[in-house]
Amino acid sequence: MITENLSRINATLGEGVRLVAVSKTKPVEDIREAYAAGQRIFGENYATELRDKHAVLPEDIQWHFIGHVQSKQLKYYIDFVSMIHGVDSVEHLMDIEHAAAKAGRVVNCLLQFHIAQEETKFGFTLDDEIFNSRFSPLDYPHVRICGVMGMATNTPDRDLIRREFRTLRDYRDQLAERYFSGHPEFCELSMGMSHDYDIAMEEGSTLVRVGSAIFGARNYSQVTNH
Ligand SMILES: *Cc1c(COP(=O)(O)O)cnc(C)c1O
């Protein structure tokens, strides 16, 4: 089914949209099947699970960490991760800067914004202290800030989801203008999951993070490390 799901989803991807196949909790065999079907970008939420999968799967996979960043766990993936989506505090930005410098890398990151109505979703807001007039991407030479990431409210109200995605796009555009002139890499808009990636693409998403629509429903009781 994975191969069929992928080809169905790939057929609907807009121009300039990349698919992050979210494989958290799924076995490596499932990732191998998606890989054989041509998928190269995979998203994982749990640091040690990401470390373990990276160790046994093909080298040319681009691993995106889409979970909540925990500074102590950066060591498990900082050496190889292609992009970290969920950077949601200055502390994390500084901790990633230090870890990346130590690893001798420049690591791609996205700033996570709070756009949903739920209280529980992590993220910056535009009036956070970090976005004062002194903010500069040059303060983090081992972090390449490539754009923003967000999650819409988990709701059947598709108009609400659309408004939240528009808000996120607006944040990206405002930040690009304020702080990232001369930084064309600040362009990514990571939004859209299995149930809302169609809306996200209509609103300008460049990275959709799709899990269950590719791999089927997740069974959390099978994993122990989160
Ligand atoms: C799990 C997860 C996804 C994928 O969710 P699906 O509904 O299975 O597509 C996308 N983004 C983040 C941040 C996630 O944690």
GROMACS .gro file of C-alpha atoms and ligand atoms in nm:
model
  241
    1MET     CA    1   0.000   0.000   0.000
    2ILE     CA    2   0.288   0.237   0.077
    3THR     CA    3   0.401   0.249  -0.284
    4GLU     CA    4   0.047   0.316  -0.406
    5ASN     CA    5  -0.011   0.582  -0.142
    6LEU     CA    6   0.311   0.758  -0.235
    7SER     CA    7   0.236   0.766  -0.605
    8ARG     CA    8  -0.115   0.897  -0.538
    9ILE     CA    9   0.019   1.175  -0.314
   10ASN     CA   10   0.310   1.259  -0.544
   11ALA     CA   11   0.063   1.304  -0.830
   12THR     CA   12  -0.110   1.580  -0.636
   13LEU     CA   13   0.202   1.766  -0.519
   14GLY     CA   14   0.219   2.117  -0.655
   15GLU     CA   15   0.527   2.261  -0.819
   16GLY     CA   16   0.790   2.355  -0.562
   17VAL     CA   17   0.636   2.134  -0.293
   18ARG     CA   18   0.852   1.862  -0.136
   19LEU     CA   19   0.708   1.565   0.047
   20VAL     CA   20   0.845   1.474   0.390
   21ALA     CA   21   0.735   1.115   0.455
   22VAL     CA   22   0.672   1.101   0.829
   23SER     CA   23   0.783   0.756   0.939
   24LYS     CA   24   0.776   0.794   1.319
   25THR     CA   25   0.682   0.471   1.500
   26LYS     CA   26   0.698   0.279   1.169
   27PRO     CA   27   0.943  -0.008   1.111
   28VAL     CA   28   1.246   0.027   0.884
   29GLU     CA   29   1.085  -0.215   0.635
   30ASP     CA   30   0.818   0.047   0.569
   31ILE     CA   31   1.086   0.308   0.505
   32ARG     CA   32   1.268   0.069   0.272
   33GLU     CA   33   0.950   0.024   0.071
   34ALA     CA   34   0.902   0.400   0.040
   35TYR     CA   35   1.270   0.438  -0.049
   36ALA     CA   36   1.236   0.177  -0.322
   37ALA     CA   37   0.946   0.382  -0.458
   38GLY     CA   38   1.180   0.681  -0.485
   39GLN     CA   39   1.108   0.868  -0.161
   40ARG     CA   40   1.421   1.031  -0.014
   41ILE     CA   41   1.302   1.274   0.255
   42PHE     CA   42   1.182   1.116   0.579
   43GLY     CA   43   1.061   1.288   0.896
   44GLU     CA   44   1.105   1.152   1.247
   45ASN     CA   45   0.990   1.287   1.586
   46TYR     CA   46   1.199   1.094   1.837
   47ALA     CA   47   1.573   1.143   1.864
   48THR     CA   48   1.686   0.789   1.944
   49GLU     CA   49   1.446   0.638   1.693
   50LEU     CA   50   1.593   0.870   1.431
   51ARG     CA   51   1.948   0.771   1.533
   52ASP     CA   52   1.866   0.400   1.512
   53LYS     CA   53   1.695   0.422   1.173
   54HIS     CA   54   1.969   0.638   1.025
   55ALA     CA   55   2.225   0.375   1.128
   56VAL     CA   56   2.068   0.097   0.919
   57LEU     CA   57   1.911   0.276   0.623
   58PRO     CA   58   2.065   0.411   0.298
   59GLU     CA   59   2.308   0.702   0.325
   60ASP     CA   60   2.131   0.922   0.072
   61ILE     CA   61   1.815   0.955   0.280
   62GLN     CA   62   1.757   1.314   0.393
   63TRP     CA   63   1.640   1.296   0.753
   64HIS     CA   64   1.421   1.576   0.884
   65PHE     CA   65   1.370   1.603   1.259
   66ILE     CA   66   1.011   1.724   1.303
   67GLY     CA   67   0.963   1.655   1.673
   68HIS     CA   68   1.001   1.880   1.973
   69VAL     CA   69   1.367   1.978   2.008
   70GLN     CA   70   1.529   1.870   2.334
   71SER     CA   71   1.878   2.005   2.372
   72LYS     CA   72   2.016   1.697   2.546
   73GLN     CA   73   1.906   1.480   2.255
   74LEU     CA   74   2.066   1.686   1.977
   75LYS     CA   75   2.372   1.461   1.999
   76TYR     CA   76   2.174   1.173   1.851
   77TYR     CA   77   2.119   1.339   1.514
   78ILE     CA   78   2.317   1.663   1.483
   79ASP     CA   79   2.588   1.490   1.272
   80PHE     CA   80   2.359   1.390   0.990
   81VAL     CA   81   2.020   1.563   1.011
   82SER     CA   82   1.916   1.752   0.695
   83MET     CA   83   1.669   1.985   0.860
   84ILE     CA   84   1.528   2.051   1.206
   85HIS     CA   85   1.169   2.176   1.176
   86GLY     CA   86   1.068   2.254   1.532
   87VAL     CA   87   1.300   2.525   1.665
   88ASP     CA   88   1.077   2.716   1.905
   89SER     CA   89   1.299   2.905   2.149
   90VAL     CA   90   1.616   3.111   2.159
   91GLU     CA   91   1.765   2.849   2.390
   92HIS     CA   92   1.720   2.581   2.125
   93LEU     CA   93   1.866   2.807   1.861
   94MET     CA   94   2.175   2.860   2.076
   95ASP     CA   95   2.201   2.492   2.169
   96ILE     CA   96   2.178   2.390   1.803
   97GLU     CA   97   2.438   2.654   1.719
   98HIS     CA   98   2.680   2.503   1.972
   99ALA     CA   99   2.611   2.141   1.877
  100ALA     CA  100   2.645   2.215   1.505
  101ALA     CA  101   2.968   2.409   1.558
  102LYS     CA  102   3.108   2.115   1.753
  103ALA     CA  103   3.003   1.878   1.475
  104GLY     CA  104   3.163   2.105   1.216
  105ARG     CA  105   2.838   2.157   1.028
  106VAL     CA  106   2.589   2.421   0.932
  107VAL     CA  107   2.244   2.278   1.008
  108ASN     CA  108   1.923   2.376   0.830
  109CYS     CA  109   1.648   2.481   1.070
  110LEU     CA  110   1.294   2.612   1.061
  111LEU     CA  111   1.138   2.838   1.322
  112GLN     CA  112   0.820   2.684   1.460
  113PHE     CA  113   0.529   2.921   1.508
  114HIS     CA  114   0.219   2.878   1.716
  115ILE     CA  115  -0.075   2.920   1.478
  116ALA     CA  116  -0.331   2.675   1.620
  117GLN     CA  117  -0.601   2.745   1.875
  118GLU     CA  118  -0.486   2.458   2.095
  119GLU     CA  119  -0.275   2.567   2.390
  120THR     CA  120  -0.054   2.261   2.369
  121LYS     CA  121   0.121   2.329   2.039
  122PHE     CA  122   0.471   2.467   2.073
  123GLY     CA  123   0.606   2.767   1.890
  124PHE     CA  124   0.708   3.129   1.867
  125THR     CA  125   0.471   3.417   1.815
  126LEU     CA  126   0.577   3.720   1.614
  127ASP     CA  127   0.590   3.942   1.921
  128ASP     CA  128   0.838   3.712   2.097
  129GLU     CA  129   1.141   3.887   2.238
  130ILE     CA  130   1.369   3.715   1.984
  131PHE     CA  131   1.210   3.915   1.702
  132ASN     CA  132   1.315   4.250   1.835
  133SER     CA  133   1.518   4.485   1.624
  134ARG     CA  134   1.847   4.321   1.723
  135PHE     CA  135   1.763   3.975   1.588
  136SER     CA  136   2.007   3.868   1.320
  137PRO     CA  137   2.059   3.531   1.153
  138LEU     CA  138   2.431   3.613   1.157
  139ASP     CA  139   2.430   3.549   1.533
  140TYR     CA  140   2.395   3.179   1.454
  141PRO     CA  141   2.669   3.100   1.200
  142HIS     CA  142   2.619   2.721   1.225
  143VAL     CA  143   2.244   2.743   1.183
  144ARG     CA  144   2.093   2.811   0.843
  145ILE     CA  145   1.744   2.942   0.915
  146CYS     CA  146   1.548   2.828   0.611
  147GLY     CA  147   1.194   2.936   0.695
  148VAL     CA  148   0.905   2.857   0.924
  149MET     CA  149   0.699   2.557   1.035
  150GLY     CA  150   0.358   2.527   1.195
  151MET     CA  151   0.065   2.302   1.273
  152ALA     CA  152  -0.295   2.403   1.223
  153THR     CA  153  -0.568   2.328   1.473
  154ASN     CA  154  -0.687   1.969   1.464
  155THR     CA  155  -1.040   2.045   1.347
  156PRO     CA  156  -1.286   1.961   1.069
  157ASP     CA  157  -1.325   2.338   1.013
  158ARG     CA  158  -1.131   2.375   0.690
  159ASP     CA  159  -1.175   2.751   0.679
  160LEU     CA  160  -1.005   2.783   1.015
  161ILE     CA  161  -0.717   2.562   0.897
  162ARG     CA  162  -0.682   2.779   0.587
  163ARG     CA  163  -0.673   3.100   0.791
  164GLU     CA  164  -0.403   2.955   1.016
  165PHE     CA  165  -0.191   2.852   0.719
  166ARG     CA  166  -0.231   3.202   0.575
  167THR     CA  167  -0.112   3.345   0.905
  168LEU     CA  168   0.199   3.128   0.892
  169ARG     CA  169   0.275   3.234   0.535
  170ASP     CA  170   0.233   3.595   0.641
  171TYR     CA  171   0.480   3.541   0.928
  172ARG     CA  172   0.734   3.400   0.685
  173ASP     CA  173   0.691   3.693   0.451
  174GLN     CA  174   0.719   3.950   0.731
  175LEU     CA  175   1.031   3.788   0.875
  176ALA     CA  176   1.186   3.757   0.530
  177GLU     CA  177   1.143   4.128   0.480
  178ARG     CA  178   1.255   4.232   0.828
  179TYR     CA  179   1.554   4.006   0.892
  180PHE     CA  180   1.643   3.792   0.595
  181SER     CA  181   1.708   4.025   0.305
  182GLY     CA  182   2.020   3.885   0.140
  183HIS     CA  183   1.924   3.539   0.270
  184PRO     CA  184   1.732   3.372  -0.012
  185GLU     CA  185   1.748   3.042   0.180
  186PHE     CA  186   1.479   3.181   0.410
  187CYS     CA  187   1.192   3.065   0.190
  188GLU     CA  188   1.050   2.741   0.331
  189LEU     CA  189   0.696   2.707   0.458
  190SER     CA  190   0.658   2.369   0.632
  191MET     CA  191   0.286   2.311   0.678
  192GLY     CA  192   0.031   2.044   0.598
  193MET     CA  193  -0.020   1.692   0.731
  194SER     CA  194  -0.226   1.396   0.609
  195HIS     CA  195  -0.564   1.559   0.664
  196ASP     CA  196  -0.481   1.914   0.556
  197TYR     CA  197  -0.187   1.913   0.314
  198ASP     CA  198  -0.418   1.991   0.023
  199ILE     CA  199  -0.518   2.319   0.191
  200ALA     CA  200  -0.156   2.384   0.287
  201MET     CA  201  -0.042   2.352  -0.075
  202GLU     CA  202  -0.311   2.594  -0.186
  203GLU     CA  203  -0.175   2.838   0.070
  204GLY     CA  204   0.184   2.810  -0.048
  205SER     CA  205   0.340   2.524   0.148
  206THR     CA  206   0.686   2.418   0.028
  207LEU     CA  207   0.724   2.116   0.260
  208VAL     CA  208   0.429   1.893   0.347
  209ARG     CA  209   0.478   1.645   0.632
  210VAL     CA  210   0.263   1.342   0.560
  211GLY     CA  211   0.260   1.030   0.775
  212SER     CA  212  -0.054   0.823   0.811
  213ALA     CA  213  -0.174   0.886   0.453
  214ILE     CA  214   0.145   0.706   0.339
  215PHE     CA  215   0.216   0.450   0.610
  216GLY     CA  216  -0.127   0.397   0.765
  217ALA     CA  217  -0.242   0.474   1.118
  218ARG     CA  218   0.020   0.474   1.391
  219ASN     CA  219   0.019   0.238   1.686
  220TYR     CA  220   0.198   0.423   1.965
  221SER     CA  221   0.211   0.124   2.195
  222GLN     CA  222   0.483  -0.023   1.973
  223VAL     CA  223   0.739   0.242   2.059
  224THR     CA  224   0.897   0.301   2.391
  225ASN     CA  225   1.135   0.591   2.349
  226HIS     CA  226   0.919   0.901   2.374
  227LIG     C1  227   0.323   1.309   1.313
  227LIG     C2  228   0.347   1.440   1.251
  227LIG     C3  229   0.309   1.466   1.118
  227LIG     C4  230   0.238   1.366   1.030
  227LIG     O1  231   0.107   1.346   1.074
  227LIG     P1  232  -0.001   1.265   0.986
  227LIG     O2  233  -0.131   1.316   1.034
  227LIG     O3  234   0.020   1.122   1.015
  227LIG     O4  235   0.024   1.298   0.843
  227LIG     C5  236   0.341   1.589   1.065
  227LIG     N1  237   0.404   1.684   1.138
  227LIG     C6  238   0.439   1.663   1.266
  227LIG     C7  239   0.508   1.772   1.340
  227LIG     C8  240   0.410   1.543   1.327
  227LIG     O5  241   0.444   1.524   1.456
   0.00000   0.00000   0.00000
